[in-house]
Coordinates of C-alpha atoms in Angstrom, one line a residue:
Chain B
M213 CA 24.4 -42.9 92.1
R214 CA 26.0 -46.0 93.4
I215 CA 25.8 -49.4 91.6
C216 CA 25.1 -53.2 92.9
T217 CA 28.1 -55.1 92.6
K218 CA 26.1 -58.3 91.8
C219 CA 23.7 -56.8 89.3
T220 CA 24.9 -53.2 87.7
M221 CA 21.2 -51.9 89.0
A222 CA 21.3 -48.7 91.1
F223 CA 21.8 -49.4 94.8
M224 CA 18.7 -47.0 96.1
G225 CA 19.3 -47.2 99.8
A226 CA 21.7 -44.9 102.4
N227 CA 22.9 -47.7 104.2
P228 CA 26.9 -47.6 103.6
N229 CA 27.5 -50.9 104.3
S230 CA 25.2 -52.4 102.1
Y231 CA 25.8 -52.1 98.5
I232 CA 23.1 -54.7 97.2
S233 CA 20.1 -53.6 95.2
L234 CA 17.0 -54.9 95.9
T235 CA 16.6 -57.3 93.1
C236 CA 19.4 -59.1 94.9
N237 CA 17.7 -59.1 98.2
I238 CA 14.8 -60.6 96.5
N239 CA 16.8 -63.0 94.7
K240 CA 18.3 -64.1 97.9
L241 CA 14.8 -64.5 99.5
E242 CA 13.9 -66.9 96.5
N243 CA 16.8 -68.9 97.1
N244 CA 15.9 -69.1 100.8
L245 CA 12.3 -70.1 100.1
K246 CA 13.2 -72.5 97.5
L247 CA 15.7 -74.5 100.5
L248 CA 12.9 -74.0 102.6
F249 CA 10.8 -76.4 99.9
S250 CA 13.8 -78.1 98.8
T251 CA 12.6 -81.6 98.6
P252 CA 9.8 -82.2 97.2
P253 CA 8.7 -78.6 96.1
P254 CA 5.3 -78.3 97.1
S255 CA 3.4 -77.7 93.6
S256 CA 3.6 -75.3 90.8
L257 CA 1.7 -73.1 93.0
F258 CA 5.1 -72.0 94.7
S259 CA 6.7 -71.0 91.6
S260 CA 3.6 -68.9 90.5
K261 CA 3.3 -67.0 94.3
L262 CA 7.3 -66.8 94.5
R263 CA 6.9 -65.1 90.8
S264 CA 4.0 -63.0 92.0
I265 CA 6.4 -61.9 95.1
T266 CA 8.7 -61.2 92.4
R267 CA 7.1 -59.0 90.6
K268 CA 5.3 -56.9 93.6
A269 CA 9.2 -56.7 94.6
S270 CA 9.9 -55.7 90.7
I271 CA 7.0 -53.2 90.7
F272 CA 8.4 -51.5 93.9
T273 CA 12.2 -51.4 92.9
R274 CA 10.6 -49.6 89.7
S275 CA 8.7 -47.2 91.7
V276 CA 11.2 -45.9 94.4
A277 CA 13.5 -45.4 91.1
E278 CA 10.4 -43.5 89.7
N279 CA 9.5 -41.7 92.8
D280 CA 12.2 -40.9 94.9
V281 CA 15.7 -41.5 94.7
V282 CA 17.0 -42.5 91.6
T283 CA 15.6 -40.0 88.2
S284 CA 16.3 -42.5 85.4
Q285 CA 17.5 -45.8 85.4
V286 CA 19.4 -45.1 81.8
E287 CA 21.9 -43.4 83.6
V288 CA 23.2 -47.1 84.9
P289 CA 25.4 -48.8 82.6
S290 CA 24.0 -52.1 81.8
S291 CA 25.2 -55.2 79.8
N292 CA 21.9 -57.1 80.0
S293 CA 18.6 -56.1 79.7
I294 CA 17.4 -55.6 83.3
T295 CA 17.7 -52.0 83.6
K296 CA 15.6 -51.9 80.3
H297 CA 12.7 -54.2 81.5
H298 CA 12.5 -52.0 84.7
Q299 CA 11.5 -49.1 82.6
S300 CA 8.5 -51.2 81.5
P301 CA 5.0 -49.0 82.4
F302 CA 3.3 -52.1 84.0
S303 CA 1.8 -52.0 87.3
G304 CA 0.2 -54.8 89.3
L305 CA -3.6 -55.3 88.4
E306 CA -3.9 -55.1 92.1
E307 CA -2.4 -51.8 92.5
V308 CA -3.9 -50.4 89.3
M309 CA -7.8 -51.6 90.0
T310 CA -7.6 -49.8 93.4
G311 CA -6.4 -47.0 91.6
Y312 CA -9.1 -46.9 89.1
M313 CA -11.7 -47.2 91.7
F314 CA -10.3 -43.9 93.1
G315 CA -10.0 -42.2 90.4
K316 CA -6.2 -42.3 90.1
K317 CA -5.5 -44.7 86.9
K318 CA -6.7 -44.6 83.9
A319 CA -8.7 -47.4 81.6
T320 CA -5.4 -47.8 79.6
E321 CA -3.4 -48.7 83.1
V322 CA -6.1 -50.9 84.0
A323 CA -5.9 -52.9 80.3
H324 CA -2.1 -52.8 80.5
A325 CA -1.9 -54.5 83.7
V326 CA -4.5 -56.8 82.8
W327 CA -2.5 -58.1 79.8
K328 CA 0.5 -58.5 82.0
N329 CA -1.6 -61.3 83.7
V330 CA -2.2 -63.2 80.4
V331 CA 0.6 -62.4 77.9
R332 CA 4.2 -64.4 78.4
K333 CA 7.5 -63.7 76.8
G334 CA 7.4 -65.2 73.4
D335 CA 4.1 -64.7 72.6
L336 CA 2.5 -63.7 69.4
V337 CA 0.0 -60.6 69.8
I338 CA -1.6 -58.0 67.9
D339 CA -2.5 -54.5 68.1
A340 CA -5.2 -53.9 66.0
T341 CA -5.2 -50.2 66.3
C342 CA -1.3 -49.1 67.0
G343 CA -2.2 -45.4 67.1
N344 CA 0.6 -43.6 68.2
G345 CA 2.3 -46.7 69.7
Y346 CA 1.8 -47.1 73.4
D347 CA -0.1 -49.8 73.3
T348 CA 2.5 -51.4 70.7
L349 CA 5.4 -50.4 73.1
A350 CA 3.6 -52.0 76.3
L351 CA 3.0 -55.4 74.1
L352 CA 6.6 -55.6 73.2
R353 CA 8.0 -55.1 76.5
L354 CA 5.5 -58.2 77.6
I355 CA 6.8 -60.6 74.9
A356 CA 10.2 -59.2 74.3
D357 CA 13.0 -61.9 75.0
D358 CA 16.5 -62.5 74.7
A359 CA 15.8 -65.7 72.0
C360 CA 13.7 -62.9 70.1
R361 CA 10.7 -65.7 69.6
G362 CA 7.8 -63.1 70.7
R363 CA 6.0 -60.9 67.7
V364 CA 4.0 -57.6 68.2
F365 CA 1.6 -57.3 64.6
A366 CA 1.1 -53.7 64.9
M367 CA -1.4 -52.4 62.6
D368 CA -3.5 -49.2 61.4
L369 CA -4.3 -47.9 58.4
Q370 CA -3.0 -44.3 59.0
K371 CA 0.7 -43.7 57.6
D372 CA 0.6 -41.3 60.8
A373 CA 0.3 -43.5 63.0
L374 CA 3.0 -46.4 62.2
E375 CA 5.5 -43.3 61.7
S376 CA 4.4 -42.1 65.1
T377 CA 4.9 -45.6 66.5
S378 CA 8.0 -46.7 64.7
S379 CA 9.4 -43.4 66.0
L380 CA 8.1 -43.9 69.6
L381 CA 9.7 -47.4 69.8
D382 CA 13.0 -46.0 68.0
R383 CA 13.1 -43.9 71.5
S384 CA 12.3 -46.6 73.5
V385 CA 13.9 -49.9 73.1
T386 CA 16.8 -51.1 71.3
A387 CA 17.3 -51.9 67.7
D388 CA 16.8 -55.8 68.5
E389 CA 13.8 -55.4 70.4
K390 CA 12.5 -53.4 67.6
K391 CA 12.9 -56.1 65.2
Q392 CA 10.0 -57.9 67.3
V393 CA 7.4 -55.3 66.2
E394 CA 6.3 -55.9 62.7
L395 CA 4.1 -52.8 61.5
Y396 CA 1.4 -52.8 58.8
S397 CA -0.3 -50.2 56.8
M398 CA -3.5 -52.0 56.6
C399 CA -7.1 -52.7 58.1
H400 CA -7.3 -54.6 61.0
T401 CA -10.3 -56.8 59.7
R402 CA -7.5 -58.5 57.6
M403 CA -5.2 -59.6 60.6
E404 CA -5.8 -63.2 60.1
E405 CA -3.6 -63.2 56.9
L406 CA -0.8 -62.1 59.3
V407 CA -0.9 -64.9 61.4
P408 CA 1.4 -68.2 60.1
K409 CA -0.8 -71.0 60.0
G410 CA -0.7 -72.9 63.3
D411 CA 0.7 -70.2 65.6
A412 CA -1.3 -69.2 68.9
V413 CA -2.3 -65.3 69.3
R414 CA -2.3 -64.7 72.8
L415 CA -3.8 -61.2 73.1
V416 CA -5.2 -59.1 70.5
A417 CA -6.0 -55.4 71.8
F418 CA -7.9 -52.5 70.4
N419 CA -7.9 -49.1 71.4
L420 CA -11.1 -47.5 69.3
G421 CA -11.9 -44.0 68.4
Y422 CA -9.7 -41.9 66.2
L423 CA -5.8 -40.8 66.4
P424 CA -4.9 -38.6 69.5
G425 CA -3.6 -35.4 67.8
G426 CA -4.9 -36.9 64.5
D427 CA -7.7 -35.7 62.4
K428 CA -10.9 -36.5 64.2
K429 CA -12.5 -37.7 61.3
I430 CA -10.8 -40.5 60.6
K431 CA -11.5 -43.3 63.4
T432 CA -12.5 -47.0 63.6
E433 CA -16.2 -47.6 62.4
S434 CA -18.5 -50.1 63.8
E435 CA -18.7 -52.2 60.9
T436 CA -14.8 -53.0 60.0
T437 CA -14.4 -53.1 63.9
L438 CA -17.1 -55.7 63.7
L439 CA -15.6 -57.8 61.0
A440 CA -12.0 -57.2 63.0
L441 CA -13.2 -58.3 66.4
D442 CA -14.7 -61.4 64.3
A443 CA -11.5 -62.0 62.8
A444 CA -9.8 -62.0 66.2
K445 CA -12.2 -64.3 67.5
K446 CA -11.2 -66.6 64.9
I447 CA -7.2 -66.5 65.8
V448 CA -7.2 -66.0 69.4
A449 CA -5.6 -68.9 71.4
P450 CA -7.6 -70.9 74.4
G451 CA -6.5 -69.1 77.2
G452 CA -5.9 -66.0 74.9
L453 CA -7.7 -62.5 75.3
I454 CA -9.4 -59.7 73.1
S455 CA -8.9 -56.4 74.9
I456 CA -11.2 -53.6 73.6
L457 CA -11.0 -50.0 74.8
A458 CA -14.0 -48.0 73.7
Y459 CA -14.6 -44.2 73.6
V460 CA -17.6 -43.3 74.0
G461 CA -17.4 -39.5 73.8
H462 CA -16.8 -39.0 70.1
S463 CA -19.4 -38.7 67.4
G464 CA -20.2 -42.4 66.4
G465 CA -18.3 -43.9 69.7
R466 CA -21.2 -44.9 71.8
E467 CA -22.8 -46.8 69.0
E468 CA -19.6 -48.5 68.1
F469 CA -19.5 -49.5 71.9
E470 CA -23.0 -50.7 71.7
K471 CA -21.9 -52.7 68.8
V472 CA -18.8 -54.2 70.8
Q473 CA -21.3 -55.0 73.6
S474 CA -23.7 -56.7 71.3
F475 CA -21.1 -59.0 69.9
A476 CA -19.6 -59.7 73.3
A477 CA -23.2 -60.5 74.7
E478 CA -23.3 -63.4 71.7
L479 CA -20.1 -65.3 72.2
P480 CA -20.9 -68.8 73.8
I481 CA -20.4 -68.9 77.1
D482 CA -18.8 -72.7 76.9
N483 CA -15.7 -71.0 74.9
W484 CA -15.7 -67.4 76.3
V485 CA -15.9 -65.5 79.3
C486 CA -17.4 -61.6 78.6
C487 CA -16.8 -58.7 80.7
K488 CA -16.9 -54.8 81.1
L489 CA -15.2 -52.5 83.6
Q490 CA -17.0 -49.2 83.3
M491 CA -17.4 -46.1 85.1
L492 CA -21.2 -44.7 86.2
N493 CA -20.8 -40.9 87.1
R494 CA -18.3 -40.3 84.0
P495 CA -20.6 -41.1 81.2
L496 CA -18.1 -39.8 78.6
A497 CA -15.4 -42.3 80.0
P498 CA -13.6 -45.1 78.1
V499 CA -14.9 -48.4 79.0
L500 CA -13.0 -51.9 78.7
V501 CA -14.3 -54.6 77.6
L502 CA -12.3 -58.1 77.6
L503 CA -13.3 -61.2 76.0
S504 CA -11.2 -64.1 77.4
K505 CA -11.1 -67.5 75.3
N506 CA -11.6 -70.6 77.6
K507 CA -8.5 -72.9 77.7
Chain S
M185 CA 3.8 -81.9 111.2
R186 CA 6.6 -79.8 112.8
I187 CA 6.1 -76.6 114.2
C188 CA 8.4 -73.4 114.0
T189 CA 10.3 -72.4 116.8
K190 CA 10.0 -69.0 116.3
C191 CA 6.5 -68.5 115.8
T192 CA 4.4 -71.8 116.4
M193 CA 3.2 -72.0 112.7
A194 CA 3.2 -75.1 110.8
F195 CA 6.8 -75.7 109.2
M196 CA 5.6 -76.8 105.8
G197 CA 9.2 -77.7 103.8
A198 CA 10.5 -80.8 104.2
N199 CA 14.3 -79.7 104.6
P200 CA 15.6 -81.2 107.9
N201 CA 18.0 -78.4 108.5
S202 CA 15.2 -75.4 108.3
Y203 CA 12.6 -75.4 110.9
I204 CA 11.6 -72.1 110.1
S205 CA 8.1 -71.2 109.0
L206 CA 7.6 -69.2 105.3
T207 CA 6.3 -66.4 107.9
C208 CA 9.5 -65.9 109.5
N209 CA 11.6 -66.1 106.3
I210 CA 9.2 -63.3 105.0
N211 CA 10.0 -61.6 108.6
K212 CA 13.4 -61.9 108.1
L213 CA 13.5 -60.5 104.4
E214 CA 11.3 -57.4 105.9
N215 CA 14.6 -56.8 108.3
N216 CA 16.8 -57.1 105.4
L217 CA 15.0 -54.8 103.6
K218 CA 14.7 -52.3 106.1
L219 CA 18.1 -52.5 107.1
L220 CA 18.5 -51.7 102.8
F221 CA 16.6 -48.6 103.5
S222 CA 17.6 -47.7 106.6
T223 CA 18.5 -43.8 106.6
P224 CA 16.2 -42.6 105.1
P225 CA 13.7 -44.5 104.3
P226 CA 12.8 -43.6 100.9
S227 CA 9.0 -43.0 101.4
S228 CA 5.7 -44.3 102.5
L229 CA 5.4 -46.1 99.4
F230 CA 8.2 -48.1 100.7
S231 CA 6.5 -49.3 103.7
S232 CA 2.9 -49.8 101.1
K233 CA 5.0 -51.8 98.8
L234 CA 6.2 -54.0 101.7
R235 CA 2.9 -55.0 103.4
S236 CA 2.0 -55.7 99.7
I237 CA 4.9 -58.1 99.4
T238 CA 4.2 -59.6 102.8
R239 CA 0.9 -60.3 101.9
K240 CA 1.3 -62.0 99.1
A241 CA 3.7 -63.9 100.8
S242 CA 0.9 -64.7 103.4
I243 CA -1.4 -65.6 100.9
F244 CA 1.1 -68.3 99.6
T245 CA 1.5 -69.6 102.9
R246 CA -1.6 -70.3 103.1
S247 CA -2.6 -71.2 99.6
V248 CA 0.3 -73.7 100.3
A249 CA -1.1 -74.5 103.5
E250 CA -4.9 -75.2 102.3
N251 CA -4.0 -77.1 99.0
D252 CA -0.5 -79.1 99.8
V253 CA 1.1 -80.2 103.1
V254 CA -1.0 -78.9 105.9
T255 CA -4.6 -80.0 106.0
S256 CA -6.1 -77.6 108.5
Q257 CA -4.2 -75.1 110.4
V258 CA -6.0 -75.4 113.4
E259 CA -4.2 -78.4 114.0
V260 CA -1.5 -75.9 115.3
P261 CA -1.4 -75.0 118.9
S262 CA -1.0 -71.0 119.0
S263 CA -1.5 -69.0 121.8
N264 CA -1.8 -65.9 119.3
S265 CA -4.1 -64.8 116.4
I266 CA -1.4 -65.7 113.0
T267 CA -3.0 -69.1 112.8
K268 CA -6.4 -67.9 112.8
H269 CA -5.5 -65.1 110.2
H270 CA -4.4 -67.5 107.8
Q271 CA -7.7 -68.9 107.6
S272 CA -9.2 -65.8 106.2
P273 CA -10.8 -66.6 102.6
F274 CA -9.2 -63.6 100.8
S275 CA -6.9 -63.7 98.0
G276 CA -5.5 -60.8 96.0
L277 CA -7.3 -58.8 93.8
E278 CA -4.9 -59.5 90.9
E279 CA -5.2 -63.1 91.2
V280 CA -8.9 -62.7 91.8
M281 CA -9.7 -60.2 88.7
T282 CA -7.7 -62.5 86.5
G283 CA -9.7 -65.3 87.7
Y284 CA -13.0 -63.6 87.2
M285 CA -12.0 -62.7 83.8
F286 CA -11.5 -66.5 82.8
G287 CA -14.5 -67.4 84.9
K288 CA -12.6 -69.0 87.6
K289 CA -13.8 -66.8 90.4
K290 CA -17.0 -65.0 91.1
A291 CA -18.0 -61.4 91.5
T292 CA -18.5 -62.2 95.4
E293 CA -14.6 -63.0 95.5
V294 CA -13.6 -59.9 93.2
A295 CA -15.7 -57.8 96.1
H296 CA -13.9 -59.1 98.9
A297 CA -10.7 -59.1 97.3
V298 CA -11.5 -55.2 96.8
W299 CA -12.7 -54.7 100.4
K300 CA -9.1 -55.9 101.5
N301 CA -7.4 -53.2 99.6
V302 CA -9.6 -50.4 101.1
V303 CA -10.4 -51.8 105.0
R304 CA -7.8 -51.7 107.2
K305 CA -7.5 -53.3 110.9
G306 CA -9.4 -51.4 113.8
D307 CA -12.1 -50.2 111.0
L308 CA -15.6 -49.2 111.4
V309 CA -17.6 -51.2 108.7
I310 CA -21.1 -51.8 108.0
D311 CA -23.1 -55.0 106.4
A312 CA -26.1 -53.6 105.4
T313 CA -27.5 -57.2 104.2
C314 CA -25.6 -59.6 106.0
G315 CA -27.9 -62.7 104.8
N316 CA -26.0 -66.0 105.5
G317 CA -22.9 -64.0 107.1
Y318 CA -20.3 -64.4 104.9
D319 CA -19.6 -60.9 104.0
T320 CA -19.5 -60.2 107.7
L321 CA -17.4 -63.0 108.6
A322 CA -15.1 -61.6 105.5
L323 CA -15.2 -58.0 106.8
L324 CA -14.5 -59.2 110.3
R325 CA -11.2 -60.6 109.2
L326 CA -10.5 -57.5 107.6
I327 CA -10.9 -54.9 110.7
A328 CA -10.0 -57.5 113.8
D329 CA -7.4 -56.6 115.9
D330 CA -5.8 -57.7 119.0
A331 CA -6.7 -54.3 120.7
C332 CA -10.7 -54.8 119.8
R333 CA -11.0 -51.3 118.1
G334 CA -12.4 -52.4 114.8
R335 CA -16.2 -53.1 114.2
V336 CA -18.5 -54.6 111.7
F337 CA -22.3 -53.6 112.3
A338 CA -24.5 -56.3 110.4
M339 CA -27.8 -55.4 109.4
D340 CA -30.8 -57.8 108.3
L341 CA -34.4 -57.3 108.5
Q342 CA -35.0 -61.5 108.8
K343 CA -34.0 -62.9 111.6
D344 CA -33.4 -66.3 110.4
A345 CA -30.5 -64.2 108.5
L346 CA -29.0 -62.8 112.1
E347 CA -29.2 -66.3 113.4
S348 CA -27.3 -68.1 110.4
T349 CA -24.7 -65.0 110.5
S350 CA -24.2 -65.4 114.5
S351 CA -23.7 -69.3 113.5
L352 CA -21.5 -68.8 111.1
L353 CA -19.2 -66.6 113.1
D354 CA -19.5 -69.4 116.3
R355 CA -18.4 -71.6 113.8
S356 CA -15.4 -69.7 112.2
V357 CA -14.1 -67.3 114.9
T358 CA -13.5 -66.8 118.7
A359 CA -15.7 -65.3 121.2
D360 CA -13.4 -62.4 121.3
E361 CA -13.6 -61.7 117.7
K362 CA -17.2 -62.4 117.5
K363 CA -17.4 -59.7 120.3
Q364 CA -16.2 -57.1 117.3
V365 CA -19.5 -57.9 115.4
E366 CA -22.7 -56.1 116.6
L367 CA -26.0 -58.0 114.8
Y368 CA -28.8 -55.6 114.5
S369 CA -32.3 -56.9 113.3
M370 CA -33.4 -53.7 111.9
C371 CA -33.9 -52.1 107.9
H372 CA -30.6 -51.0 106.4
T373 CA -32.4 -47.4 105.8
R374 CA -31.8 -46.7 109.3
M375 CA -27.8 -47.7 109.5
E376 CA -27.1 -44.0 110.4
E377 CA -28.8 -44.6 113.8
L378 CA -25.9 -46.9 114.5
V379 CA -22.9 -45.0 114.0
P380 CA -21.6 -42.7 116.9
K381 CA -21.0 -39.3 116.1
G382 CA -17.7 -38.5 114.4
D383 CA -16.8 -41.8 113.5
A384 CA -15.7 -43.0 110.1
V385 CA -17.3 -45.4 108.3
R386 CA -14.6 -47.5 105.9
L387 CA -17.3 -49.3 104.1
V388 CA -20.7 -50.2 103.7
A389 CA -21.2 -53.5 102.2
F390 CA -24.7 -54.3 100.1
N391 CA -25.7 -57.8 98.7
L392 CA -28.7 -56.9 97.1
G393 CA -31.6 -59.7 96.5
Y394 CA -32.9 -62.4 99.0
L395 CA -31.8 -64.9 101.6
P396 CA -30.1 -67.7 99.9
G397 CA -32.0 -70.5 101.4
G398 CA -34.3 -68.5 102.4
D399 CA -37.9 -67.4 101.3
K400 CA -37.2 -66.1 98.0
K401 CA -40.2 -63.6 98.2
I402 CA -38.7 -61.4 101.0
K403 CA -35.7 -59.6 99.4
T404 CA -34.7 -55.9 99.3
E405 CA -36.2 -53.5 97.2
S406 CA -35.8 -50.7 95.2
E407 CA -37.3 -48.0 97.1
T408 CA -35.6 -49.4 100.5
T409 CA -32.4 -50.0 98.7
L410 CA -32.3 -46.5 97.8
L411 CA -32.5 -44.9 101.1
A412 CA -30.3 -47.2 102.5
L413 CA -27.5 -46.1 99.4
D414 CA -28.4 -42.4 100.4
A415 CA -27.8 -43.4 104.2
A416 CA -24.1 -44.8 103.4
K417 CA -23.7 -41.8 101.1
K418 CA -23.7 -39.9 104.2
I419 CA -21.8 -41.8 107.0
V420 CA -18.8 -43.6 104.7
A421 CA -15.4 -41.5 105.2
P422 CA -13.5 -40.3 102.3
G423 CA -11.5 -42.9 101.1
G424 CA -13.8 -45.4 102.2
L425 CA -16.0 -47.4 99.7
I426 CA -19.9 -48.7 99.2
S427 CA -19.8 -51.9 97.7
I428 CA -22.8 -53.5 96.1
L429 CA -23.3 -56.7 94.8
A430 CA -26.8 -56.4 92.3
Y431 CA -28.4 -59.7 91.2
V432 CA -30.3 -59.4 88.2
G433 CA -31.7 -62.7 87.9
H434 CA -34.8 -62.7 90.3
S435 CA -38.3 -60.7 90.3
G436 CA -37.4 -56.8 90.7
G437 CA -33.7 -57.6 90.6
R438 CA -32.8 -56.0 87.2
E439 CA -35.3 -52.7 88.3
E440 CA -33.1 -52.6 91.5
F441 CA -30.1 -52.7 89.8
E442 CA -30.7 -50.1 87.2
K443 CA -31.9 -47.8 90.4
V444 CA -28.7 -48.3 91.8
Q445 CA -26.9 -47.4 89.0
S446 CA -29.0 -44.2 88.3
F447 CA -28.2 -43.4 92.0
A448 CA -24.6 -43.8 91.4
A449 CA -24.7 -42.1 88.0
E450 CA -25.8 -39.0 89.9
L451 CA -22.9 -38.6 92.1
P452 CA -20.5 -35.8 91.9
I453 CA -17.5 -36.6 90.1
D454 CA -15.8 -34.0 92.7
N455 CA -16.1 -36.7 95.3
W456 CA -17.2 -39.8 93.7
V457 CA -15.8 -42.3 91.6
C458 CA -18.2 -45.0 90.7
C459 CA -17.7 -47.8 88.4
K460 CA -19.4 -51.3 88.0
L461 CA -17.8 -54.6 86.6
Q462 CA -20.1 -56.5 84.5
M463 CA -20.4 -59.7 82.8
L464 CA -21.7 -59.6 79.1
N465 CA -22.4 -62.7 77.7
R466 CA -24.1 -63.7 81.2
P467 CA -26.5 -61.9 81.7
L468 CA -27.9 -62.8 84.6
A469 CA -24.9 -62.8 86.3
P470 CA -24.6 -60.4 89.3
V471 CA -22.9 -56.9 88.9
L472 CA -20.3 -55.3 90.9
V473 CA -20.8 -51.7 91.7
L474 CA -18.2 -49.8 93.7
L475 CA -18.5 -46.2 94.9
S476 CA -15.2 -45.0 96.3
K477 CA -15.5 -41.7 98.0
N478 CA -12.6 -39.2 97.5
K479 CA -10.4 -38.3 100.2

């Protein structure tokens, strides 16, 4: 495998005259575009759309890497974090939503793609039900920055869950990155206690039900879930999100989902936009509930 | 206003040394990327992702044109259809979904953004309830191509609706483009009669309820809506979509929505993926129901 001389990322093409990675090509385009709009920049729209183009290109790079030429990005020696970030499991919401509509993507993936549009590097976020750690890891990848300003508070009542999460993080991120996650063996109804006064929480994520692979009798319960949602409502910042993936296939699951739905229905429309994405001909499929707090 | 010497589109920058439009810059990037992956192309993923990047860039061009420097694209003389396509009302699904979550975008806009990911130039699509023509126009912009292969069959029982749609098209598209729309004053339960045998229908769009600005007593009814859905189910091609925007605020609206929901719930999971996007704390907000037929 050849390496781009500019950024040390894998060069994935077959043209022997061009040893420049796609990322570098995109950077070149960015510079061209910046030049084109040199004085004055048209608006902040410019930078946000440019980010969008670059993000798409980044997803593309990753997809090609995962599916085609490069089998594993970790083969590439790198002293910076570019390579690591390309291991992120995130896809764009457009791609994921279309996939969900055609049964190719799961509600979890939609949730992750939604988070990507809300959470920024350096944010404080809470995983209220860390389970086996996949959401914690996904959130870490969104908030992690070199300055280590971001924080993921990951909570679970079950020690197995915290150990599983810790182990997943050990296998997936550097020790420095892992430091940005704080694991708490406590009930998520107490999440307010974790947040330093005045700190803004961008996202609280709930993945309800039982621990996959664990004891199915130990699961989130309607009463405590509602208390935890009430806590989340208080601490989430304007422009932030409470994301709930509700499972309706297990005993008590549908009742819990109905409670979550009623909670959402009562949130005032002046401050909250509450919506759900639900399968209609798969009655046991999880339902994604999104509670967005207005700015 | 200056014009790009390559494509006659507006040059929107302020750099006096560069009279090249953003579209031309994007084309240049495309060529660079194609070169990068010259032999062999990594996969079909490449072209689809590239289209995605280009589409994003195109949205960006349009957004800048609409919001910042150029007040109206029709000022630009053009002998081809590039300028016209830049007037399209479509945004990307990522942007629209995030907007919907935060109350900035409507369910109609989500529907349009979803269609954009399903419908292709030259497709045959049906607007089952053309109303004032906004969906017909949106569909036309997705299917219209220079070869005039695409068709929108737009149906409505009310002559006012067809006249309103015709008038909107007159104001919005060229006579040649309008020819790709066929208006039918008939009940949408009869849509099968319109489709030539063997032709694939990519999308059937329903916007239920009454004609905005018209007589609110004349509206779609559960019984005929179900018959029309049954017809749509038969004619939509694999990989195609039935898109229903159901209004629940008017008399009979909720009952109609429940019927649509039951219809969707009964579609076999082997062939169909049926989902809905619904507000939870705005009980009268329209609900988007998407029925996707597996390939």
